[in-house]
Amino acid sequence: MDIHGKIREVLADTVKDDRGSAHRPLSEADFVHALQRRGIIDDVMKDLHFTQVYHHFADRAKHPSTNLDPSRRYLYLQVLGGKAFLEHLQESEPLPGQVCSTFTLYLHFRNQRFRSKPVPCACEPDLKEGFLLEIHRDGVGDGSKMVDATTMLSMCDPVHLVLIKTDTSSETTLVSSYFLDWRTVLSSPSCKTCFAVELLGVGSESKIPAGVLTISLELFPPMPETLNTGIVSTQQSLERQRTAEKERLFLVYAKQWWREFLEIRPSHQSKLVKIFAQDENGVNRPVCSYVRVLRAGRLLESPRQAARFVSLLAHERAPVVGGGAKQEQWCTLMAFLCRGKGDCEDHATLLCSLLLGFGLDAYVCVGTKAKTGPHAWVLTRGTDGSITFWESLTAHRYLHRPIDPDAPPLAPQPKPSSPYRTVGCVFNHQTFLANCQPSDAVDLCVFDFQNPSRWKAMSEEAVKSVCAPGSTTSLPPLPPLCAPSLDPAEASNHLELEMRFLVSEHRKDLDLATVWDDQLSYLLSSALSAYEMERCTGVSCGNEEFQDAVRRAVPDGHTFKGFPIHFLHRNARRAFATCLRSPFCEEIVCCRGDHVRLAVRARVFVYPENACAVWMMFACKYRSVL
């Protein structure tokens, strides 16, 4: 229903009718009466379906009592449309049913996350959406108390808006990441305000406007008295000054610390010691601020499952226009999760945050990898002093045993097991250590962080002053992980039907008939389940039963061939094109012979944030003719 439009019409009519009869001012009651007379309120109430993701309510008739707890205060944020998205100036209106690129707006505010419906990309995208954000106190036992003006004034948590573009092949691009200070509503008349927000681009375009959103804010219930405008702006400038001063002191300390580090050995100049990194908005932040203790509630069960989840978020270098060196961009966690992909640093900081949440002593390592140059990965230290490396892009784990350079020549030395070549520094949410051993080679490196002759530490107090949660207002708030909304069985069935269709069509082009064996397809499930369990836990099981079932399903004198493959997306055409590039798979799909029966099984394993591990297996059995 175009509810805003309908209400506008009724209001216009009411104003016209009543103006003719008497020049009295119209009250809210008159409008509500007019809406009731036309049955619009009843229609709205009938059509309201509340879901977890979208919190909507119609323009309030008296008060949006649905879904509101009378003891809580809420901020109703409405996006009233976009304009000046000039990159989409040339795009024509999509035809009905035509697949087109879309914009989706994601929000995070004080542990609550929302997303809009996708709308077609345009110069003036039709982003019209309402979000009901709950403003609650932080103290223990304060959750049920209504927040007052003073408490809200001291809440410096912004509303984080992330705009994502999804193209026709379901590839995502980060368009803009914006922190909205909502506290202007506290000094607005009757706690309502409306303004335009200019969204800037990201990375190398972080100074270039991407587009404009019109946003209205409203407090429910409104405060009896609004604050003076000066009070709000004074509070904001005080916070900015306090943050700027803390950041300045940290920078002075970091420069001094770096000078001391260079005095140890001149060769330290070339080591990968990364103290600051730029986020998607081009803001320089201490690397320790990218790691937090992150607990995933019941969404992830173990550190290894967390590593599997992180490895399912795709790896993509920050896009750069033109050639040259890699554009470095570390993302805020919200932007990384909404995009569903990022660079190795984004993966490493997220995995480190989750492992800290699971109670491990985890650190991000910055160094180089044998073939690909600069790289970031995660390290955990056991209580027995054992060191494990975690590759956040693949979830592989490597036990680190250093080579002793002082051992006699014939003494047996451990073989290097990991792909990492050098390590310059390690850090987590409260520690920063630079490697000051004579060589930065990983194979020779000893990770005893308490030894100052091997690792130069920054003061923990200095790190906490700018990286501890709540230490500065410039730190982006930490979003919670979202439970998956995909139904794995439905997604698996859908993908499998599409694959069957594509295989049949491909064989038709080769003048081959296709006969499916449903029982054989079903048997492949246990293999796919075992593969995913092995990726999650590192333990393989269930293979004997699968082999036994296949032997029984394939009669004497017949040959069985199977080919499993793993994807991070659910696009059937893209997957099928990849499969055909493998000669093994092509041999199965294009199988000729006597009594050929084909089977295909798809299984989608769903993780938080709708990250997917997609396994497929193609198989065929046919009579062997010698």
XYZ file of C-alpha atoms in Angstrom:
626
model
C 0.000 0.000 0.000
C 1.226 3.493 -0.758
C 0.090 4.568 2.703
C 1.937 7.901 2.777
C 0.343 8.870 -0.545
C -3.174 7.923 0.605
C -2.850 9.866 3.838
C -1.607 12.899 1.924
C -4.684 12.788 -0.377
C -7.078 12.529 2.571
C -5.353 15.398 4.376
C -5.542 17.578 1.265
C -9.281 16.812 0.858
C -9.992 17.428 4.550
C -8.224 20.766 4.428
C -10.236 21.720 1.273
C -13.616 20.633 2.736
C -13.135 22.233 6.108
C -11.698 25.463 4.781
C -14.914 26.117 2.891
C -17.161 25.671 5.916
C -15.308 27.552 8.663
C -11.888 29.089 9.090
C -11.072 27.210 12.280
C -7.629 25.565 12.723
C -7.710 21.824 12.004
C -6.658 19.535 14.851
C -5.060 16.111 14.735
C -8.427 14.651 15.815
C -10.066 16.005 12.613
C -7.473 14.245 10.454
C -7.774 10.957 12.374
C -11.573 11.193 12.028
C -11.216 11.751 8.247
C -8.875 8.746 7.932
C -11.267 6.561 9.939
C -14.221 7.685 7.811
C -12.480 6.423 4.682
C -11.506 3.120 6.322
C -7.782 3.754 5.806
C -6.777 3.042 9.406
C -8.580 -0.328 9.278
C -6.857 -1.194 5.984
C -3.463 -0.356 7.439
C -4.035 -2.418 10.562
C -5.138 -5.383 8.404
C -2.043 -5.114 6.184
C 0.575 -4.794 8.923
C 2.745 -7.922 9.121
C 5.627 -7.661 11.560
C 8.798 -9.512 10.707
C 12.136 -9.589 12.466
C 14.098 -7.705 9.833
C 11.846 -4.796 8.997
C 10.237 -2.679 11.703
C 7.573 -0.585 10.051
C 4.536 1.223 11.154
C 2.197 3.409 9.212
C 2.028 7.164 9.676
C 0.691 7.233 13.151
C -2.988 7.550 13.659
C -2.815 8.937 17.218
C 0.207 6.714 18.175
C 1.985 3.661 16.757
C 1.027 1.463 19.678
C 1.782 -1.759 17.775
C 5.175 -3.240 18.679
C 5.925 -0.416 21.127
C 6.755 -1.027 24.763
C 5.243 1.960 26.632
C 8.135 1.938 29.135
C 10.803 2.352 26.427
C 11.836 5.259 24.270
C 12.202 4.811 20.493
C 13.766 6.695 17.627
C 11.734 6.375 14.422
C 14.112 6.891 11.515
C 12.471 7.292 8.116
C 14.355 7.330 4.839
C 12.214 9.436 2.499
C 14.062 8.779 -0.775
C 17.414 9.339 -2.439
C 18.618 11.806 -5.034
C 21.776 12.864 -6.934
C 23.190 9.336 -7.286
C 24.855 10.664 -10.444
C 26.606 7.416 -11.344
C 23.151 6.059 -12.269
C 22.064 9.095 -14.273
C 21.976 7.169 -17.578
C 20.064 4.134 -16.266
C 16.634 3.618 -17.779
C 13.596 2.510 -15.784
C 13.672 -1.308 -15.387
C 10.858 -3.144 -17.157
C 8.494 -5.179 -14.952
C 10.119 -8.530 -14.137
C 13.485 -7.415 -15.533
C 16.515 -8.205 -13.349
C 18.388 -4.988 -12.489
C 21.053 -3.706 -10.093
C 19.675 -2.762 -6.670
C 20.513 -0.599 -3.667
C 20.021 -1.942 -0.123
C 20.448 0.231 2.967
C 21.712 -1.414 6.175
C 21.529 0.175 9.640
C 23.206 -0.534 12.954
C 22.351 1.237 16.200
C 23.225 0.059 19.729
C 23.220 -3.687 19.023
C 20.200 -3.539 16.658
C 20.540 -4.199 12.948
C 18.070 -3.529 10.123
C 18.013 -3.613 6.362
C 15.754 -2.043 3.762
C 14.063 -3.781 0.862
C 16.268 -3.722 -2.264
C 15.254 -0.980 -4.739
C 16.378 -0.535 -8.372
C 19.527 1.609 -8.783
C 18.610 5.018 -10.189
C 19.710 8.639 -9.996
C 16.798 9.108 -7.559
C 16.416 5.647 -5.940
C 13.063 4.930 -4.332
C 14.539 4.227 -0.887
C 11.492 4.795 1.329
C 11.645 2.848 4.546
C 10.930 3.254 8.265
C 13.083 1.809 11.067
C 12.117 1.718 14.728
C 15.278 1.958 16.852
C 15.074 1.313 20.572
C 17.006 3.678 22.835
C 17.822 1.827 26.056
C 20.048 2.486 29.031
C 23.282 0.555 29.453
C 23.368 0.068 33.218
C 22.491 -3.250 34.893
C 18.794 -3.277 35.783
C 18.164 -0.056 33.838
C 16.820 -1.801 30.739
C 13.165 -1.238 31.623
C 13.513 2.432 32.616
C 12.599 5.144 30.141
C 15.685 7.115 29.085
C 15.631 10.819 29.893
C 17.053 13.733 27.912
C 20.349 13.883 29.853
C 21.044 10.170 29.295
C 20.262 10.462 25.573
C 22.476 13.527 25.271
C 25.418 11.509 26.611
C 24.834 8.626 24.153
C 27.452 9.186 21.497
C 26.619 5.965 19.558
C 25.822 7.017 15.997
C 23.408 5.278 13.624
C 25.733 3.539 11.138
C 24.247 3.581 7.610
C 25.816 1.300 4.973
C 24.609 1.461 1.366
C 25.312 -1.614 -0.767
C 24.821 -2.030 -4.511
C 24.061 -5.536 -5.768
C 24.498 -6.115 -9.511
C 22.605 -8.551 -11.755
C 25.050 -11.410 -11.081
C 24.570 -10.832 -7.298
C 28.024 -9.239 -6.824
C 28.009 -6.618 -4.034
C 29.775 -3.238 -3.942
C 30.106 -0.895 -0.973
C 28.704 2.487 -2.084
C 28.865 4.451 1.164
C 29.379 4.094 4.916
C 27.988 6.982 7.002
C 27.804 7.695 10.745
C 24.684 9.698 11.603
C 24.561 11.666 14.864
C 20.852 11.421 15.716
C 20.926 13.757 18.748
C 19.750 16.806 16.757
C 16.247 15.387 17.357
C 16.617 16.198 21.083
C 16.506 19.936 20.378
C 13.973 19.844 17.527
C 10.424 21.148 18.096
C 8.106 18.320 19.248
C 11.093 15.952 18.854
C 10.773 15.726 15.054
C 13.322 16.732 12.456
C 13.972 16.183 8.748
C 17.220 16.824 6.851
C 19.334 15.720 3.880
C 22.408 13.541 4.399
C 25.185 13.668 1.817
C 26.707 10.204 1.450
C 30.358 10.131 0.372
C 32.034 7.352 -1.588
C 34.562 4.891 -0.138
C 38.277 4.163 -0.512
C 39.948 6.354 -3.124
C 36.575 8.127 -3.629
C 35.995 8.919 0.056
C 35.909 12.684 -0.637
C 33.503 12.412 -3.604
C 29.707 12.569 -3.029
C 27.905 9.314 -3.876
C 24.346 10.629 -3.400
C 21.912 12.257 -0.966
C 19.336 10.642 1.347
C 16.453 12.563 2.929
C 16.024 11.377 6.510
C 13.437 12.222 9.150
C 13.858 11.442 12.839
C 11.173 11.360 15.513
C 11.249 10.399 19.197
C 8.494 8.230 20.702
C 7.132 9.159 23.146
C 8.224 12.800 22.632
C 9.949 14.469 25.582
C 7.871 16.940 27.606
C 10.534 19.607 26.969
C 13.103 19.644 24.199
C 16.701 20.634 24.894
C 18.213 23.919 23.858
C 20.051 23.655 20.486
C 23.205 25.063 22.109
C 23.325 22.225 24.657
C 23.392 19.523 21.945
C 26.061 21.268 19.843
C 28.191 21.978 22.962
C 28.035 18.299 23.935
C 29.051 17.256 20.387
C 31.983 19.675 20.240
C 33.151 18.621 23.747
C 33.186 14.974 22.599
C 35.074 15.919 19.423
C 37.690 17.878 21.434
C 38.143 15.040 23.927
C 38.581 12.513 21.101
C 40.965 14.762 19.161
C 43.107 15.267 22.273
C 43.311 11.501 22.998
C 44.198 10.795 19.355
C 46.853 13.558 19.374
C 48.496 12.184 22.534
C 48.499 8.664 21.067
C 50.098 9.926 17.843
C 52.850 11.715 19.832
C 53.456 8.484 21.800
C 53.450 6.313 18.637
C 56.057 8.565 16.951
C 58.321 8.373 19.994
C 57.860 4.559 20.199
C 58.682 4.201 16.470
C 61.897 6.256 16.890
C 62.979 3.939 19.728
C 62.192 0.907 17.563
C 64.376 2.229 14.700
C 67.262 2.865 17.114
C 67.422 -0.867 17.957
C 68.431 -1.733 14.358
C 68.430 0.430 11.210
C 66.997 -2.525 9.194
C 63.727 -2.117 11.185
C 62.796 0.674 8.760
C 61.770 -1.948 6.170
C 59.790 -4.212 8.548
C 56.008 -4.438 8.185
C 55.088 -2.680 11.421
C 51.582 -1.337 10.869
C 50.418 1.016 13.636
C 47.654 2.839 11.718
C 45.349 1.693 8.895
C 42.779 3.556 6.783
C 39.142 2.467 6.935
C 36.643 2.638 4.052
C 36.129 6.387 4.657
C 39.862 7.136 4.435
C 40.109 7.730 8.214
C 43.423 6.682 9.796
C 42.789 4.551 12.896
C 45.114 2.519 15.170
C 45.068 -1.127 13.994
C 44.171 -2.313 17.526
C 40.788 -0.556 17.164
C 39.799 -2.996 14.374
C 39.835 -5.925 16.851
C 37.240 -6.282 19.649
C 36.075 -9.161 21.818
C 33.129 -10.452 19.769
C 30.746 -13.081 21.104
C 28.456 -14.742 18.587
C 25.747 -15.853 21.050
C 24.351 -19.153 19.817
C 25.170 -18.494 16.168
C 28.612 -20.145 16.256
C 29.459 -23.125 18.451
C 33.274 -23.294 18.497
C 36.484 -21.515 17.434
C 36.843 -23.847 14.426
C 33.293 -23.179 13.306
C 34.043 -19.450 13.642
C 37.095 -19.920 11.383
C 34.920 -21.783 8.856
C 32.354 -18.938 8.908
C 35.011 -16.247 8.324
C 36.536 -18.252 5.442
C 33.114 -18.313 3.699
C 33.090 -14.513 3.375
C 34.629 -13.954 -0.060
C 38.123 -12.530 -0.502
C 38.301 -9.363 -2.568
C 41.018 -6.728 -2.710
C 39.839 -3.130 -2.363
C 38.898 -1.972 -5.894
C 41.340 0.484 -7.464
C 40.921 2.514 -10.660
C 43.929 1.994 -12.945
C 47.024 -0.118 -12.323
C 49.709 0.324 -9.713
C 50.071 -0.872 -6.147
C 47.289 -2.491 -4.156
C 44.868 0.041 -2.659
C 44.850 -0.647 1.059
C 41.548 -0.375 2.848
C 40.614 -1.977 6.154
C 36.831 -2.047 6.613
C 34.687 -1.403 9.669
C 33.054 -4.678 10.688
C 29.570 -3.457 9.691
C 30.692 -2.603 6.129
C 32.538 -5.953 5.818
C 29.499 -7.984 6.972
C 27.026 -6.075 4.765
C 29.222 -6.518 1.688
C 29.862 -10.158 2.552
C 33.437 -9.884 1.275
C 36.689 -8.101 2.005
C 40.488 -8.238 2.022
C 42.689 -10.519 4.182
C 42.928 -7.832 6.923
C 39.124 -7.729 7.289
C 39.004 -11.523 7.592
C 41.910 -11.652 10.064
C 40.529 -8.928 12.384
C 37.048 -10.586 12.419
C 38.495 -14.062 13.119
C 40.744 -12.659 15.871
C 37.709 -10.888 17.447
C 35.676 -14.139 17.409
C 38.554 -16.242 18.830
C 38.983 -13.686 21.650
C 35.241 -14.091 22.285
C 35.804 -17.859 22.615
C 38.412 -17.150 25.313
C 41.569 -17.786 23.265
C 44.755 -15.684 23.433
C 44.519 -14.473 19.824
C 46.478 -11.903 17.788
C 46.511 -10.629 14.207
C 49.906 -11.054 12.483
C 51.010 -8.633 9.763
C 53.740 -9.928 7.469
C 54.250 -11.538 4.068
C 53.163 -14.773 2.430
C 55.451 -16.837 0.218
C 53.797 -16.044 -3.128
C 51.416 -13.119 -2.646
C 53.421 -10.500 -0.711
C 51.898 -8.547 2.238
C 49.360 -10.593 4.201
C 47.510 -10.766 7.533
C 46.617 -13.916 9.457
C 45.770 -14.932 13.049
C 47.901 -16.522 15.767
C 46.770 -18.164 19.017
C 48.993 -19.005 21.988
C 48.221 -22.068 24.093
C 48.822 -22.096 27.864
C 51.634 -24.602 27.164
C 53.355 -22.042 24.918
C 52.305 -23.767 21.662
C 51.693 -21.411 18.727
C 48.973 -22.041 16.117
C 48.528 -19.999 12.941
C 44.972 -19.661 11.538
C 44.577 -18.686 7.871
C 41.387 -16.624 7.940
C 40.744 -16.991 4.167
C 40.719 -20.820 4.199
C 40.263 -21.813 7.894
C 43.484 -23.901 7.656
C 45.484 -24.206 10.875
C 49.248 -24.667 11.164
C 51.267 -25.604 14.245
C 54.367 -23.376 14.422
C 57.719 -24.920 15.406
C 60.619 -22.468 15.100
C 63.983 -23.519 13.670
C 66.837 -23.058 16.155
C 69.622 -21.192 14.270
C 72.145 -22.018 17.037
C 71.609 -25.801 16.910
C 74.509 -28.001 15.659
C 74.487 -28.524 11.847
C 73.315 -32.146 11.944
C 70.594 -31.689 14.574
C 67.113 -32.461 13.134
C 65.143 -29.272 12.461
C 61.330 -28.976 12.003
C 60.146 -28.497 8.415
C 58.215 -25.228 7.897
C 54.526 -26.109 7.573
C 52.917 -22.694 7.043
C 52.871 -20.529 3.888
C 53.992 -17.417 5.811
C 57.428 -15.944 5.118
C 57.953 -12.936 7.418
C 56.154 -11.333 10.378
C 56.592 -7.643 11.260
C 54.128 -7.099 14.092
C 51.265 -8.723 16.006
C 48.344 -7.009 17.743
C 44.930 -7.508 19.298
C 42.408 -5.223 21.019
C 44.809 -4.228 23.811
C 48.336 -5.252 22.749
C 50.672 -4.087 19.996
C 54.068 -5.811 19.564
C 56.740 -5.244 16.925
C 59.149 -8.014 15.996
C 62.723 -6.945 16.941
C 64.453 -10.303 16.415
C 67.498 -10.162 14.084
C 65.480 -11.864 11.319
C 61.755 -11.380 10.665
C 61.514 -14.833 8.996
C 58.536 -16.766 10.414
C 60.538 -20.037 10.459
C 63.078 -18.549 12.916
C 60.588 -16.486 14.906
C 60.030 -17.183 18.611
C 56.677 -15.865 19.857
C 57.505 -15.241 23.526
C 55.851 -11.832 23.802
C 57.123 -11.240 27.368
C 60.743 -11.073 26.149
C 61.561 -7.405 25.327
C 64.707 -8.381 23.376
C 62.476 -10.208 20.855
C 59.264 -8.132 20.872
C 58.945 -4.396 21.507
C 55.544 -3.735 23.102
C 53.518 -0.538 23.087
C 52.157 0.603 26.432
C 48.795 -1.118 27.030
C 47.501 2.090 28.639
C 48.290 4.052 25.449
C 46.527 1.451 23.274
C 43.466 1.383 25.559
C 43.226 5.196 25.561
C 42.188 5.141 21.873
C 41.062 1.534 21.250
C 39.034 0.426 24.288
C 35.245 0.419 23.612
C 33.859 3.849 24.527
C 37.331 5.450 24.799
C 36.740 7.825 21.876
C 33.620 8.846 19.956
C 35.359 8.205 16.625
C 35.391 4.409 17.207
C 32.696 2.686 15.158
C 30.327 0.697 17.379
C 30.564 -3.118 17.205
C 27.580 -4.704 15.407
C 26.236 -8.102 16.518
C 26.266 -10.995 14.024
C 22.879 -11.683 12.391
C 21.222 -15.102 12.328
C 20.801 -16.512 8.798
C 17.437 -15.881 7.142
C 17.936 -18.460 4.364
C 16.234 -21.847 4.630
C 19.022 -24.366 3.834
C 16.640 -27.106 2.576
C 14.783 -24.719 0.270
C 18.032 -23.189 -1.050
C 19.513 -26.674 -1.648
C 16.409 -27.919 -3.523
C 16.221 -24.794 -5.647
C 19.884 -25.013 -6.635
C 19.657 -28.750 -7.378
C 16.642 -28.297 -9.694
C 18.484 -25.538 -11.555
C 21.570 -27.770 -11.930
C 19.436 -30.638 -13.277
C 17.939 -28.297 -15.852
C 21.372 -26.983 -16.911
C 22.823 -30.509 -17.209
C 19.823 -31.708 -19.291
C 20.072 -28.668 -21.597
C 23.813 -29.140 -22.025
C 23.354 -32.828 -22.917
C 20.513 -31.951 -25.304
C 22.967 -29.727 -27.220
C 25.213 -32.801 -27.550
C 22.263 -34.927 -28.758
C 22.335 -36.986 -25.548
C 19.305 -38.051 -23.543
C 19.350 -37.596 -19.743
C 17.956 -40.171 -17.311
C 18.185 -39.185 -13.632
C 18.672 -41.719 -10.845
C 16.941 -40.175 -7.795
C 18.155 -42.854 -5.378
C 21.784 -42.365 -6.411
C 21.351 -38.571 -6.062
C 20.045 -39.059 -2.523
C 23.033 -41.229 -1.568
C 25.424 -38.399 -2.413
C 24.033 -36.358 0.545
C 26.105 -38.196 3.147
C 29.338 -37.472 1.270
C 28.540 -33.732 1.058
C 27.657 -33.623 4.739
C 30.971 -35.347 5.628
C 32.975 -32.882 3.494
C 31.470 -29.874 5.302
C 31.967 -31.474 8.717
C 35.619 -32.085 7.850
C 36.060 -28.423 6.814
C 34.477 -27.343 10.125
C 36.178 -29.684 12.569
C 39.227 -31.064 10.760
C 37.916 -34.593 11.426
C 36.677 -36.794 8.581
C 33.933 -39.364 9.239
C 31.141 -41.269 7.512
C 33.135 -42.128 4.407
C 32.872 -45.941 4.846
C 29.046 -45.832 4.864
C 28.987 -43.697 1.718
C 31.337 -46.049 -0.148
C 29.333 -49.073 0.960
C 26.030 -47.506 -0.171
C 27.518 -46.660 -3.606
C 28.848 -50.213 -4.077
C 25.361 -51.579 -3.380
C 23.698 -49.040 -5.709
C 26.008 -49.755 -8.663
C 25.390 -53.261 -10.080
C 28.165 -55.599 -11.265
C 29.633 -54.700 -14.606
C 28.787 -51.000 -14.122
C 31.169 -48.083 -13.526
C 30.568 -45.237 -11.048
C 32.155 -41.783 -11.305
C 31.647 -38.920 -8.836
C 32.939 -35.343 -8.692
C 32.418 -33.054 -5.666
C 32.988 -29.277 -5.864
C 32.690 -26.399 -3.392
C 31.418 -22.801 -3.945
C 30.805 -19.659 -1.875
C 27.798 -18.519 -3.970
C 24.404 -19.901 -5.033
C 24.401 -18.800 -8.689
C 23.681 -22.006 -10.665
C 24.879 -20.775 -14.091
C 28.171 -19.486 -12.701
C 28.673 -22.757 -10.804
C 27.894 -24.909 -13.845
C 30.323 -22.936 -16.038
C 33.057 -23.494 -13.411
C 32.264 -27.228 -13.185
C 32.571 -27.715 -16.952
C 36.109 -26.312 -16.824
C 37.149 -29.418 -14.887
C 37.829 -32.373 -17.226
C 36.565 -34.817 -14.532
C 33.228 -33.075 -14.240
C 32.871 -32.593 -17.974
C 33.451 -36.339 -18.424
C 30.507 -37.079 -16.074
C 28.112 -34.448 -17.481
C 28.839 -35.493 -21.076
C 28.961 -39.239 -20.304
C 28.092 -41.525 -23.274
C 27.568 -45.254 -23.044
C 25.134 -48.015 -22.284
C 22.575 -47.621 -19.491
C 23.848 -44.163 -18.445
C 22.201 -42.834 -15.276
C 23.071 -39.389 -13.951
C 22.864 -37.978 -10.436
C 23.444 -34.534 -8.968
C 23.118 -33.387 -5.362
C 23.409 -29.822 -4.080
C 23.676 -28.953 -0.406
C 23.736 -25.399 0.964
C 25.130 -25.032 4.499
C 24.025 -21.708 5.964
C 26.068 -19.701 8.486
C 25.453 -16.328 10.213
C 25.088 -13.301 7.903
C 23.722 -15.740 5.255
C 27.289 -16.825 4.442
C 26.960 -20.074 2.505
C 29.094 -23.139 1.960
C 27.704 -24.731 -1.207
C 28.679 -28.313 -2.004
C 27.677 -30.094 -5.201
C 28.345 -33.581 -6.425
C 27.894 -34.830 -9.960
C 27.863 -38.591 -10.521
C 27.054 -41.131 -13.215
C 26.885 -44.911 -13.512
C 26.980 -46.807 -16.802
C 27.531 -50.342 -18.085
C 31.172 -50.936 -18.850
C 31.564 -52.197 -22.401
C 35.011 -53.635 -23.090
